mmCIF file of C-alpha atoms in Angstrom:
data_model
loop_
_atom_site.group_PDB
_atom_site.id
_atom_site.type_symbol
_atom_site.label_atom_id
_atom_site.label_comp_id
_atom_site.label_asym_id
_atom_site.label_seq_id
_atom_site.Cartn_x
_atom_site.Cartn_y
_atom_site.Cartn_z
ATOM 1 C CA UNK A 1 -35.553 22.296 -15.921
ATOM 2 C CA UNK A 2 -34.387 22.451 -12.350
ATOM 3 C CA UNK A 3 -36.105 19.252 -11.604
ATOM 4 C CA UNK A 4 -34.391 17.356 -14.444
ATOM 5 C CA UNK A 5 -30.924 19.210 -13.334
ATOM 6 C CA UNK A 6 -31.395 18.170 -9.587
ATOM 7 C CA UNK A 7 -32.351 14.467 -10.784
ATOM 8 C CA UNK A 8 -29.208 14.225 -12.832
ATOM 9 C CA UNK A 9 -26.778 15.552 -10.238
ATOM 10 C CA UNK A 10 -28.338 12.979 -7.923
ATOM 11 C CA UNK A 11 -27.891 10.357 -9.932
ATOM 12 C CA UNK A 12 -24.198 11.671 -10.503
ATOM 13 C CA UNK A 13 -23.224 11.323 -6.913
ATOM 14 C CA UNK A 14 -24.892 7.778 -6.623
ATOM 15 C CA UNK A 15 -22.774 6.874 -10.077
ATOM 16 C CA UNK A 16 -19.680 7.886 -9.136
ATOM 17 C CA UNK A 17 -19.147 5.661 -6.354
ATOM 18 C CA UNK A 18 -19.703 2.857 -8.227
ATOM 19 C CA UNK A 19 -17.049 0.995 -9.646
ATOM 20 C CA UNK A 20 -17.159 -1.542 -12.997
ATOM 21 C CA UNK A 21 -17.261 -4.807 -13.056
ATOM 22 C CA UNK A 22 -14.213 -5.932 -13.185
ATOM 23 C CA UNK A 23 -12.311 -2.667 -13.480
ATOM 24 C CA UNK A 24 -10.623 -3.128 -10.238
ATOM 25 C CA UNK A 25 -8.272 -5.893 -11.874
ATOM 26 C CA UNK A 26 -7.382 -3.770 -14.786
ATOM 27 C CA UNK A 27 -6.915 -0.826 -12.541
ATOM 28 C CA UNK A 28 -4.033 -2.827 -11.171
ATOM 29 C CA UNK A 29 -3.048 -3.518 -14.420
ATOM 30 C CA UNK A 30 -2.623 -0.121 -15.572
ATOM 31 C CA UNK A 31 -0.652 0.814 -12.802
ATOM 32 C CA UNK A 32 1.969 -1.886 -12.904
ATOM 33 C CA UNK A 33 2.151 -0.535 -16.647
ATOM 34 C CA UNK A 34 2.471 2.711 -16.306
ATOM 35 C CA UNK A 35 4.162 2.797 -12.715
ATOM 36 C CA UNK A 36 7.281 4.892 -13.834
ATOM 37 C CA UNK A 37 5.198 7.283 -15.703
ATOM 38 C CA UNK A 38 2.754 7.967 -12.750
ATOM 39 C CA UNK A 39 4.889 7.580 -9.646
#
């Protein structure tokens, strides 16, 4: 089980870095949206 943990929370740290494809446009998106609600 600890082997299987370890795995996943390595895989976690790799993942989270990663951005989608394509997510960095709607990012922007989202933000010029929602800019009075999150500034």
């Amino acid at each position: 089980e600890k082997i299987v943990y370890l795995t996943i929370q390595d895989f976690n740290e790799k993942w989270a870095e990663r951005k989608l494809r394509g997510f960095a446009e709607a990012q922007e998106a989202l933000q010029r949206m929602f800019e009075e609600r999150y500034n």
